[in-house]
PDB file of C-alpha atoms and ligand atoms in Angstrom:
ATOM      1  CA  UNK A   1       0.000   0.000   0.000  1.00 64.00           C
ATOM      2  CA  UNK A   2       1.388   3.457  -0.918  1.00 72.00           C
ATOM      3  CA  UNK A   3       1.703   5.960   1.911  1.00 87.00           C
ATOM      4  CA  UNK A   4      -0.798   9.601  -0.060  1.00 91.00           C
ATOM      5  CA  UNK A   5       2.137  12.726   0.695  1.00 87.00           C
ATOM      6  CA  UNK A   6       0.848  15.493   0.636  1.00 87.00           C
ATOM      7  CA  UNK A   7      -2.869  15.172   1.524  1.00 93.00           C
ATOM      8  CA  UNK A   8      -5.187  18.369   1.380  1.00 93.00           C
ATOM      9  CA  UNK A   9      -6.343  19.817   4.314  1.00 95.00           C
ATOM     10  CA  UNK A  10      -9.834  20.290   4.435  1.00 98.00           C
ATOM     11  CA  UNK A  11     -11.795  23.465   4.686  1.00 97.00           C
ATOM     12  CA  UNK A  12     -14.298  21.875   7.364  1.00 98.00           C
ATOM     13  CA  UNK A  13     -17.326  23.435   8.404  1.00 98.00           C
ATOM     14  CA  UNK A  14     -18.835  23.583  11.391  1.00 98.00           C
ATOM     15  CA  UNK A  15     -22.265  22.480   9.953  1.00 98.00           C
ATOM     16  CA  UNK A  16     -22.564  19.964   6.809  1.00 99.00           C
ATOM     17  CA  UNK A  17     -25.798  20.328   5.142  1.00 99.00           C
ATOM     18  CA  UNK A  18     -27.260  16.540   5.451  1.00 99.00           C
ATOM     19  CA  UNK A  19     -28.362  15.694   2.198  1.00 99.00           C
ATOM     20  CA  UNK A  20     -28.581  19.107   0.917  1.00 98.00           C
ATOM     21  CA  UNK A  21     -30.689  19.860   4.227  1.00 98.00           C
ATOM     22  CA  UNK A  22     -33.114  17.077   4.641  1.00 99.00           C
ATOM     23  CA  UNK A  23     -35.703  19.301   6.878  1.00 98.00           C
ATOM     24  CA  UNK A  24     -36.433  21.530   4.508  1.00 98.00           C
ATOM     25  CA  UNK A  25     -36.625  19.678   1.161  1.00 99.00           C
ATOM     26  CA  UNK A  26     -36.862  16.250  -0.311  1.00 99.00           C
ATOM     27  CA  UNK A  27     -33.053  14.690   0.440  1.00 99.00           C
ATOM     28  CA  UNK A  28     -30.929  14.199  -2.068  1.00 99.00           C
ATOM     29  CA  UNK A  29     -32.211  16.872  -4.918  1.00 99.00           C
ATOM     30  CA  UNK A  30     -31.027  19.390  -6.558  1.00 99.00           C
ATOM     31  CA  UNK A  31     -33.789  22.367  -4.973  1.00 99.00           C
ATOM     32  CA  UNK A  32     -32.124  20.740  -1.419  1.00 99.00           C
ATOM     33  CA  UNK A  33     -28.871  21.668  -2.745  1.00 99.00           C
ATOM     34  CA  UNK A  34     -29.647  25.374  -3.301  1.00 99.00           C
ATOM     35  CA  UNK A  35     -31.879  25.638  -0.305  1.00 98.00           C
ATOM     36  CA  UNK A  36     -28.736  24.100   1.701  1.00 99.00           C
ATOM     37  CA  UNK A  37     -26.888  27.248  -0.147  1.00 99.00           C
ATOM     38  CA  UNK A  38     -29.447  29.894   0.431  1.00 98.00           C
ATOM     39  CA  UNK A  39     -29.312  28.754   4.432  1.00 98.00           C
ATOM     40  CA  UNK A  40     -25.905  30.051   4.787  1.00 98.00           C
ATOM     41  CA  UNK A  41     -24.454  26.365   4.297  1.00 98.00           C
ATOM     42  CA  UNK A  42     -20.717  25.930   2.746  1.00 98.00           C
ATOM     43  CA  UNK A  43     -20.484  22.413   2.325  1.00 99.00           C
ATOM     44  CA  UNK A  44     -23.384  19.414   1.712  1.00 99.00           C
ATOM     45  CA  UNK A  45     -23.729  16.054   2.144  1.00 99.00           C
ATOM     46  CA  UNK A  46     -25.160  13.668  -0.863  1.00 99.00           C
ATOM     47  CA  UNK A  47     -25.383  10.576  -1.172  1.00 99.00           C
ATOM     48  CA  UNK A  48     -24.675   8.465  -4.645  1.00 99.00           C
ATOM     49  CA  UNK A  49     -25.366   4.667  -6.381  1.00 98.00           C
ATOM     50  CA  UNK A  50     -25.961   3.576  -9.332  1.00 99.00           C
ATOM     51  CA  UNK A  51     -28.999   2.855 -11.938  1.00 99.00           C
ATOM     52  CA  UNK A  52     -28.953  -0.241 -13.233  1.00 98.00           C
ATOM     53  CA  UNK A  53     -27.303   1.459 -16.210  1.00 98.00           C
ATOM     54  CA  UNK A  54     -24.607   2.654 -14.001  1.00 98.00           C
ATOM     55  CA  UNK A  55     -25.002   5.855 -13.529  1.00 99.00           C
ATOM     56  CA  UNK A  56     -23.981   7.405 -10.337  1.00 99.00           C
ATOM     57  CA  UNK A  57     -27.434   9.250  -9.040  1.00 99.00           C
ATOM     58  CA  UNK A  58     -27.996  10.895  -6.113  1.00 99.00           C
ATOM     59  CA  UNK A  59     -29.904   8.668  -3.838  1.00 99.00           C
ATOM     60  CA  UNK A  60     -30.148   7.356  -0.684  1.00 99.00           C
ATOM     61  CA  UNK A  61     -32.183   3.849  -0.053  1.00 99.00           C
ATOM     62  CA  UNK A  62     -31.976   0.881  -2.042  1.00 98.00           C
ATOM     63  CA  UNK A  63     -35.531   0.942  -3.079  1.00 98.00           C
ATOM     64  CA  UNK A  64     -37.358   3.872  -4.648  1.00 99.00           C
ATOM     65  CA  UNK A  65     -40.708   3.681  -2.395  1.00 98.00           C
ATOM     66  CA  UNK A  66     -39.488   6.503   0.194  1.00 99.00           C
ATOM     67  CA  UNK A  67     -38.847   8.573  -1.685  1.00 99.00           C
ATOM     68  CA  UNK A  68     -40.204   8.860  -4.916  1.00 98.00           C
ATOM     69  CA  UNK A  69     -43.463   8.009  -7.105  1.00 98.00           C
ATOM     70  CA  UNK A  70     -41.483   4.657  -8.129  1.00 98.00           C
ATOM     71  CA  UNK A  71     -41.010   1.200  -6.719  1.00 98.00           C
ATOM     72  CA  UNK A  72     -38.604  -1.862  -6.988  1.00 98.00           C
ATOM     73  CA  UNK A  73     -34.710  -1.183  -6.417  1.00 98.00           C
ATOM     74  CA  UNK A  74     -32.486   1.083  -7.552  1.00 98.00           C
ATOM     75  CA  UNK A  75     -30.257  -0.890  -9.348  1.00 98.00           C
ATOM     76  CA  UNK A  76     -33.276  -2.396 -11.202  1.00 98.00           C
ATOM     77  CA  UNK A  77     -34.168   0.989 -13.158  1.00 98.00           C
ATOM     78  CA  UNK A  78     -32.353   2.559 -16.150  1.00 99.00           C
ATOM     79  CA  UNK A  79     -31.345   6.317 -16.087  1.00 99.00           C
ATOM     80  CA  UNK A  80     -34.197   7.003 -18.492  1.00 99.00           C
ATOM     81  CA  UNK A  81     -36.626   4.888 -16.516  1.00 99.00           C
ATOM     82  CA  UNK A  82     -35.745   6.873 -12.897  1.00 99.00           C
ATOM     83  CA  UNK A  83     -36.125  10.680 -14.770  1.00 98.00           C
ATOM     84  CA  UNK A  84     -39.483   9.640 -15.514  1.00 98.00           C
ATOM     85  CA  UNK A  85     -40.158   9.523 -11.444  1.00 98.00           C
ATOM     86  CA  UNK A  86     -40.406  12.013  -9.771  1.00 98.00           C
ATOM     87  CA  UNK A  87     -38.454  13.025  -5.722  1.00 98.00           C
ATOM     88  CA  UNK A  88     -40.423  15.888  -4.047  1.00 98.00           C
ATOM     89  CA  UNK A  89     -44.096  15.194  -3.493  1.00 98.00           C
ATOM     90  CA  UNK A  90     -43.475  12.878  -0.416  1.00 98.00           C
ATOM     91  CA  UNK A  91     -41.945  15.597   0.873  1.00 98.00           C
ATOM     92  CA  UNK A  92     -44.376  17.985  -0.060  1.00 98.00           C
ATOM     93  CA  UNK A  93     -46.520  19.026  -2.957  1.00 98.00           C
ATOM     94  CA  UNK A  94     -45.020  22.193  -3.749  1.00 98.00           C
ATOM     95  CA  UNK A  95     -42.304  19.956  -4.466  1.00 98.00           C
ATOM     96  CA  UNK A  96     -43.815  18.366  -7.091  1.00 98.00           C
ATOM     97  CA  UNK A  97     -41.621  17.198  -9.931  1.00 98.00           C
ATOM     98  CA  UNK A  98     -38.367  17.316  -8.345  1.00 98.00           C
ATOM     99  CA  UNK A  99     -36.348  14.801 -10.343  1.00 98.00           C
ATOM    100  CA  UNK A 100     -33.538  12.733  -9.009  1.00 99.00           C
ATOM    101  CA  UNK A 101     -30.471  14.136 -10.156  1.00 99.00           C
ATOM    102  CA  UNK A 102     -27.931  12.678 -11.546  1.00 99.00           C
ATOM    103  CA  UNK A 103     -24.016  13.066  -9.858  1.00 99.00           C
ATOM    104  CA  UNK A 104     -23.230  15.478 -12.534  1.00 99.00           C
ATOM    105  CA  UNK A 105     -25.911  17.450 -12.312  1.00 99.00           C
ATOM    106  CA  UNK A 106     -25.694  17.854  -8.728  1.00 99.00           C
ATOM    107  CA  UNK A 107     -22.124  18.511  -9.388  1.00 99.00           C
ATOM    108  CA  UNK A 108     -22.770  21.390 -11.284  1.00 98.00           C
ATOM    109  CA  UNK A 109     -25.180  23.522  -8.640  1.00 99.00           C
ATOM    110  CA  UNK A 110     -22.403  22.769  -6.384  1.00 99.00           C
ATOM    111  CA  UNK A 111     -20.004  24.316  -8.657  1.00 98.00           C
ATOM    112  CA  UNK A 112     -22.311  26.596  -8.853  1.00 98.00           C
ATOM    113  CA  UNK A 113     -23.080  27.408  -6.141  1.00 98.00           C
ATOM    114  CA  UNK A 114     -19.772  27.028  -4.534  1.00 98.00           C
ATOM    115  CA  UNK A 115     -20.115  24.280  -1.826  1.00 99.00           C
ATOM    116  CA  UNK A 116     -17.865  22.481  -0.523  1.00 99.00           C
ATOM    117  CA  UNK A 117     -19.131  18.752  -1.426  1.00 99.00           C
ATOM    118  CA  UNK A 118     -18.877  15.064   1.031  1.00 99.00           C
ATOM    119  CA  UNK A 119     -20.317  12.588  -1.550  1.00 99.00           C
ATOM    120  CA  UNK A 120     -21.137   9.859   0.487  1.00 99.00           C
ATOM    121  CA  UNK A 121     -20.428   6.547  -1.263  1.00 99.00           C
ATOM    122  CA  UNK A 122     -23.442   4.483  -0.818  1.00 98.00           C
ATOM    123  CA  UNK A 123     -23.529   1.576  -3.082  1.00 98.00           C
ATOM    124  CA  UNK A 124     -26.409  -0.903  -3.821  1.00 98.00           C
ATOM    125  CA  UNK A 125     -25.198  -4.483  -2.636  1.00 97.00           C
ATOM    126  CA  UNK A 126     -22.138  -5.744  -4.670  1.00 98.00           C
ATOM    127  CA  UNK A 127     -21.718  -2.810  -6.921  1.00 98.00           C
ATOM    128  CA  UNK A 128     -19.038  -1.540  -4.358  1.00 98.00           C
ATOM    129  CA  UNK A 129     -16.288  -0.870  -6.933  1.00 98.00           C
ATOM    130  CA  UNK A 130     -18.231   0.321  -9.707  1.00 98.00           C
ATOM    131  CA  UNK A 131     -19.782   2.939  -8.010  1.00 99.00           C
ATOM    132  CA  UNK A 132     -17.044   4.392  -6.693  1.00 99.00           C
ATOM    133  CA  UNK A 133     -15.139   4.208 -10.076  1.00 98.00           C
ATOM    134  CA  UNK A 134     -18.405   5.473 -11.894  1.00 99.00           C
ATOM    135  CA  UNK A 135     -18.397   8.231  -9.376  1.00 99.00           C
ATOM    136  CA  UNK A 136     -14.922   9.177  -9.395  1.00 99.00           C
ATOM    137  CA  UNK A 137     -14.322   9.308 -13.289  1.00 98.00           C
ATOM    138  CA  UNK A 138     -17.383  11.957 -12.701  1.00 98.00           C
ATOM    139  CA  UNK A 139     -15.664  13.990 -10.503  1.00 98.00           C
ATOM    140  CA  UNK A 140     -11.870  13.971 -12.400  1.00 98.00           C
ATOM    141  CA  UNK A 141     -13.831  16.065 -14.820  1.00 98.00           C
ATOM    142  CA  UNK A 142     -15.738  18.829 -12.302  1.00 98.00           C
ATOM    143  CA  UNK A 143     -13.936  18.912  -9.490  1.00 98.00           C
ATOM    144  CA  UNK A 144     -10.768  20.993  -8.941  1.00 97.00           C
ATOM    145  CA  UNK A 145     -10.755  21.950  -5.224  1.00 98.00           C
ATOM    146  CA  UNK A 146      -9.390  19.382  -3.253  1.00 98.00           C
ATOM    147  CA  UNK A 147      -9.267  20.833   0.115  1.00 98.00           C
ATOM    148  CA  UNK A 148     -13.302  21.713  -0.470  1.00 98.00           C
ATOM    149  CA  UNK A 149     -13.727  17.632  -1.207  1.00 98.00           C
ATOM    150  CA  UNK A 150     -14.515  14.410   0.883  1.00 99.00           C
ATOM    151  CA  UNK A 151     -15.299  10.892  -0.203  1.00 99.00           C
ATOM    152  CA  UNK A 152     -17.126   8.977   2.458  1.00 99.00           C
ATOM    153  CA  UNK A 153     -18.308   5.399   3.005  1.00 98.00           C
ATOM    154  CA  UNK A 154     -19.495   3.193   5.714  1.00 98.00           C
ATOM    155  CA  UNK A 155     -18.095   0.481   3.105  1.00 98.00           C
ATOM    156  CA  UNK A 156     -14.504  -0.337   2.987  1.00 98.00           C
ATOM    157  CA  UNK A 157     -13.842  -1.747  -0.588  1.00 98.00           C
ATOM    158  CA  UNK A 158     -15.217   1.851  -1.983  1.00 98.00           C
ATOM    159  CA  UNK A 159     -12.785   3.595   0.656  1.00 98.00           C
ATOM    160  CA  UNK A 160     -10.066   1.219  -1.175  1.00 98.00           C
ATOM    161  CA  UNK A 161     -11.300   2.000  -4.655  1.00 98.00           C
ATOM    162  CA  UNK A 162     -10.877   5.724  -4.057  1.00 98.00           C
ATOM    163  CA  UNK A 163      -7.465   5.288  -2.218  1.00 98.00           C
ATOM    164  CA  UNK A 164      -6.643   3.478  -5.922  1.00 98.00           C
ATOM    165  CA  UNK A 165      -8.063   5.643  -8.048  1.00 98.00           C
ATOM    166  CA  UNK A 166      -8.015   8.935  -6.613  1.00 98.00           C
ATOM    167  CA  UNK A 167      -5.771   8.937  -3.442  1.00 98.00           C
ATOM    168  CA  UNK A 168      -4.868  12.361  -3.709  1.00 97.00           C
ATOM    169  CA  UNK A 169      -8.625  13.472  -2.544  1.00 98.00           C
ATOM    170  CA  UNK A 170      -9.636  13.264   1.310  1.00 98.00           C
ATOM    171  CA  UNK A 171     -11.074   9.776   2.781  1.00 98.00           C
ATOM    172  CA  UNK A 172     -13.555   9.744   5.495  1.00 98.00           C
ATOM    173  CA  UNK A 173     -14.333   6.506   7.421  1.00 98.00           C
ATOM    174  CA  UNK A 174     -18.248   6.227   8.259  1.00 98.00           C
ATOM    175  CA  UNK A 175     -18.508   4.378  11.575  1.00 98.00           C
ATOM    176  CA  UNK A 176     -22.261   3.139  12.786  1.00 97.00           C
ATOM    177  CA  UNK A 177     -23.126   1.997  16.219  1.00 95.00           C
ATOM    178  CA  UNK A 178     -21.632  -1.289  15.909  1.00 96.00           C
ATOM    179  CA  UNK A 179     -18.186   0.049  14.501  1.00 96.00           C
ATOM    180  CA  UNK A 180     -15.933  -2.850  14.184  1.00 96.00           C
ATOM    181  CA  UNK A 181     -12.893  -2.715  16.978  1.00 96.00           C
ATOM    182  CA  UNK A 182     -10.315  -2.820  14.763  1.00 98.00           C
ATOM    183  CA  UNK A 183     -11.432   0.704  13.125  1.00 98.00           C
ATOM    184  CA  UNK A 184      -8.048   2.548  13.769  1.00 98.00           C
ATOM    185  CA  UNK A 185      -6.308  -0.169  11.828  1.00 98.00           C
ATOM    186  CA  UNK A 186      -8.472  -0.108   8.900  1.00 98.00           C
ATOM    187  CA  UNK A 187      -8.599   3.851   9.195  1.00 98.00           C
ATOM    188  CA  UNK A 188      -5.164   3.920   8.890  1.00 98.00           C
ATOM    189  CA  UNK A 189      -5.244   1.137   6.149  1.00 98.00           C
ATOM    190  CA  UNK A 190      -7.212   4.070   3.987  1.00 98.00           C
ATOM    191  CA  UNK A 191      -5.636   6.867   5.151  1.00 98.00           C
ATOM    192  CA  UNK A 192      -8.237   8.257   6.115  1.00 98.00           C
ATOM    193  CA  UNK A 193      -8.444  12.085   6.627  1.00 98.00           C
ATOM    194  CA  UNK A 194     -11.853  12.113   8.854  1.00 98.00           C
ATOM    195  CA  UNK A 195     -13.879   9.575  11.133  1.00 98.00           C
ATOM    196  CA  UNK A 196     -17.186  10.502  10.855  1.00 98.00           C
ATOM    197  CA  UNK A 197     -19.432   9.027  13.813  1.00 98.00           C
ATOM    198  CA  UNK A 198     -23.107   8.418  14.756  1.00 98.00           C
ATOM    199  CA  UNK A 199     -23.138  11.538  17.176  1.00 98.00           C
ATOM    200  CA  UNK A 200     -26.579  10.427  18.660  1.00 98.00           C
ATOM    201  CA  UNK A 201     -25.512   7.234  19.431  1.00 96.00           C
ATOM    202  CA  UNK A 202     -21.994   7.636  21.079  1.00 98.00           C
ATOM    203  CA  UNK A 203     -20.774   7.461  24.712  1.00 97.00           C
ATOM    204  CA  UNK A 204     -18.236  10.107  26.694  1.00 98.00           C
ATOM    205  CA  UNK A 205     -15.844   7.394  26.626  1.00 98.00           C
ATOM    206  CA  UNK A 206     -16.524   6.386  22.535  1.00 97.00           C
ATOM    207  CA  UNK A 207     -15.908  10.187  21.448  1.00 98.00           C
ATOM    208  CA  UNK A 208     -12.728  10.417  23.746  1.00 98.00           C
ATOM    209  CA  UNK A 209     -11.836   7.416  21.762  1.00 97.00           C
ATOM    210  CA  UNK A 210     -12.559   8.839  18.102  1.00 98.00           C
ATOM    211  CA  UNK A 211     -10.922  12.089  18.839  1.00 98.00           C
ATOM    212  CA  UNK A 212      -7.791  10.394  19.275  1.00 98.00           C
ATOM    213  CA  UNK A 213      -6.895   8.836  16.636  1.00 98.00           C
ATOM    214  CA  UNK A 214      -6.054  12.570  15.575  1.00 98.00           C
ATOM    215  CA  UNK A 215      -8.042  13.105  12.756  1.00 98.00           C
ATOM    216  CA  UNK A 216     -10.924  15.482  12.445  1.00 98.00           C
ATOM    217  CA  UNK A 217     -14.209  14.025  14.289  1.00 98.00           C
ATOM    218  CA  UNK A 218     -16.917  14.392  11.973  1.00 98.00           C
ATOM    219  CA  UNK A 219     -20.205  13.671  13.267  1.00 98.00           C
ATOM    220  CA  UNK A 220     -23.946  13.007  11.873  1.00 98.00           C
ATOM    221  CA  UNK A 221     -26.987  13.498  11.925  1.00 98.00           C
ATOM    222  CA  UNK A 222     -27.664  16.140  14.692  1.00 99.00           C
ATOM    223  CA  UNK A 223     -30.345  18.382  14.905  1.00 98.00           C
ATOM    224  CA  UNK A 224     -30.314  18.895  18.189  1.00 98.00           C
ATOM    225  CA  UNK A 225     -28.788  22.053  19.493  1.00 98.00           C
ATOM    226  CA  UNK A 226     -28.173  20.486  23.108  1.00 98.00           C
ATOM    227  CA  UNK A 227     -26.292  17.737  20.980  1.00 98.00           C
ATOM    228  CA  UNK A 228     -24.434  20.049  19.196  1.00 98.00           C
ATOM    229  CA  UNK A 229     -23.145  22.175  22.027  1.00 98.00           C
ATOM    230  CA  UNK A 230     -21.879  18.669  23.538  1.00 98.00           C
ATOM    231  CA  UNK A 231     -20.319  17.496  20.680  1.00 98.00           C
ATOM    232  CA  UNK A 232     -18.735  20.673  20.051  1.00 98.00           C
ATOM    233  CA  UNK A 233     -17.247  21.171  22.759  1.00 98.00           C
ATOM    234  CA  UNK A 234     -15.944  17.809  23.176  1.00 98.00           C
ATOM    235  CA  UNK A 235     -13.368  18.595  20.081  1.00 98.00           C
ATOM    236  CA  UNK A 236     -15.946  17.382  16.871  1.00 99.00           C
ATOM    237  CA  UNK A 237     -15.428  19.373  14.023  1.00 98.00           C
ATOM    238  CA  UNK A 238     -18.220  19.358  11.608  1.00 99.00           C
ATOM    239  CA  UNK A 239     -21.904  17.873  12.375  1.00 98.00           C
ATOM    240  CA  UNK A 240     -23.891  17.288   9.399  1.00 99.00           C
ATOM    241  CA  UNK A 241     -27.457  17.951  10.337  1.00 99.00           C
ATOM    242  CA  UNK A 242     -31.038  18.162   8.507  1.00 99.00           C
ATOM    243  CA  UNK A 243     -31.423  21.560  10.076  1.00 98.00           C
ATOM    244  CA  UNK A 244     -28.380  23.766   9.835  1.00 98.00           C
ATOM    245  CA  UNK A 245     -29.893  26.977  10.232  1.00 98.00           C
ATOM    246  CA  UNK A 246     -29.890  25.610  13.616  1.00 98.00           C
ATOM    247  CA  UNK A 247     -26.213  26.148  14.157  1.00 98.00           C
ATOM    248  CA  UNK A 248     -25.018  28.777  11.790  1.00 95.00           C
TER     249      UNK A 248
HETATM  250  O1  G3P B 301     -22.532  10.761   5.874  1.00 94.93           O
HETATM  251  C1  G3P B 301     -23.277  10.997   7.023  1.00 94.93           C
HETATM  252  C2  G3P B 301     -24.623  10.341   6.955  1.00 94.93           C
HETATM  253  O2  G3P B 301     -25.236  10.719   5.764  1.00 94.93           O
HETATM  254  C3  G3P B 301     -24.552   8.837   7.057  1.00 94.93           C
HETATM  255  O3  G3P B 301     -25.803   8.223   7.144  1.00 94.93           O
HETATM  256  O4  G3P B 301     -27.788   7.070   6.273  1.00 94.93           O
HETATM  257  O5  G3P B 301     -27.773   9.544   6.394  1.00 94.93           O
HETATM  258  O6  G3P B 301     -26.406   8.364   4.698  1.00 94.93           O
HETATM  259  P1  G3P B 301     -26.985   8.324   6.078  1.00 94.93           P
HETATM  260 MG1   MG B 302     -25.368   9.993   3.748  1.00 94.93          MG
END
């Protein structure tokens, strides 16, 4: 394994919007994104998998019944099949319409709109690698900010596909409740820049133990402003939360 020199360093918020900013309209859509950027946010959160065409859309759940008109799983619809769906009215009906974007498209209100971007990896089962490939060939041709860029995953292999492919661009390890005990070895396996933690879920002792392993804490999804002020505090550096306005 090759040892990255000369690793960005991050321009981290305080508050990531979580999915553009999930309170306020339909996750994962391009109107999120701008309302995320009209809040006062600087970076977002998004998460990405592929259609069964492999394109990298922005998308959350495995299945299409949340949050869209749609049903059956993602990786069961084509591009063309998906754009005929529609995002927004289960959210609300003035939201009527709101396609799921593609990752290029969201890439370019980002641009845009000058956000600093965490694209969470989030692959359907067994399409680790080609997601994240799909994903970063998308990126080598937007984005040219490093230190405004994070690539995330609770899955390893996609962690290990970026390291590959693009090792020059910030890795953060996603860590759930049941994070496996050996985490600092495969963090450092990754090189990972950030450790980004389930903030609701974790103990004094836990977050003494995440900050340190010296990287920047990262922690989701809090909307809570008691939660916030703790975690704060306690040394995290960015929570990414539904409700930023909360915190800015
Ligand atoms: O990346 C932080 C957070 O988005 C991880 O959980 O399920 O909201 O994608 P989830
Ligand atoms: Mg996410």
């Amino acid at each position: 394994m090759v040892h990255v020199k000369n690793m960005p360093k991050l321009i981290l918020p305080s508050v990531i919007g979580h999915r553009g900013c999930a309170a306020y309209a339909p996750e994962n859509t391009l109107v999120g994104i701008h309302a995320a950027a009209d809040l006062g946010c600087t970076w977002i959160e998004l998460d990405v998998k592929l259609t069964k065409d492999s394109v990298p859309v922005i998308f959350h759940d495995d299945t299409l019944e949340r949050t869209t008109n749609g049903a059956g799983k993602v990786a069961d619809i084509t591009l063309a099949a998906l754009k005929d769906l529609e995002a927004g009215s289960w959210f609300g009906e003035s939201f009527s319409g709101e396609p799921v974007p593609t990752l290029e498209e969201a890439l370019e209100v980002i641009i845009e709109r000058d956000l600093g971007f965490n694209l969470e990896l989030k692959p359907c089962p067994s399409r680790e690698i080609e997601t994240t490939e799909a994903a970063l060939d998308i990126l080598s041709h937007y984005w040219d900010e490093p230190e405004k860029l994070l690539l995330s995953s609770f899955q390893i292999q996609c962690l290990e596909a970026c390291l590959d492919a693009a090792p020059e661009w910030a890795r953060g390890l996603l860590l759930d409740e049941e994070f496996a005990e050996n985490w600092q070895d495969i963090a450092r396996h990754l090189q990972v820049s950030t450790v980004n933690i389930d903030g609701n879920a974790v103990t004094d002792e836990q977050l003494e133990y995440f900050l340190s392993y010296g990287k920047p804490v990262l922690s989701y999804t809090i909307n809570d402003e008691e939660r916030y002020d703790y975690l704060r505090a306690r040394g995290v550096k960015s929570v990414f939360s539904d409700m930023p306005d909360l915190f800015l």
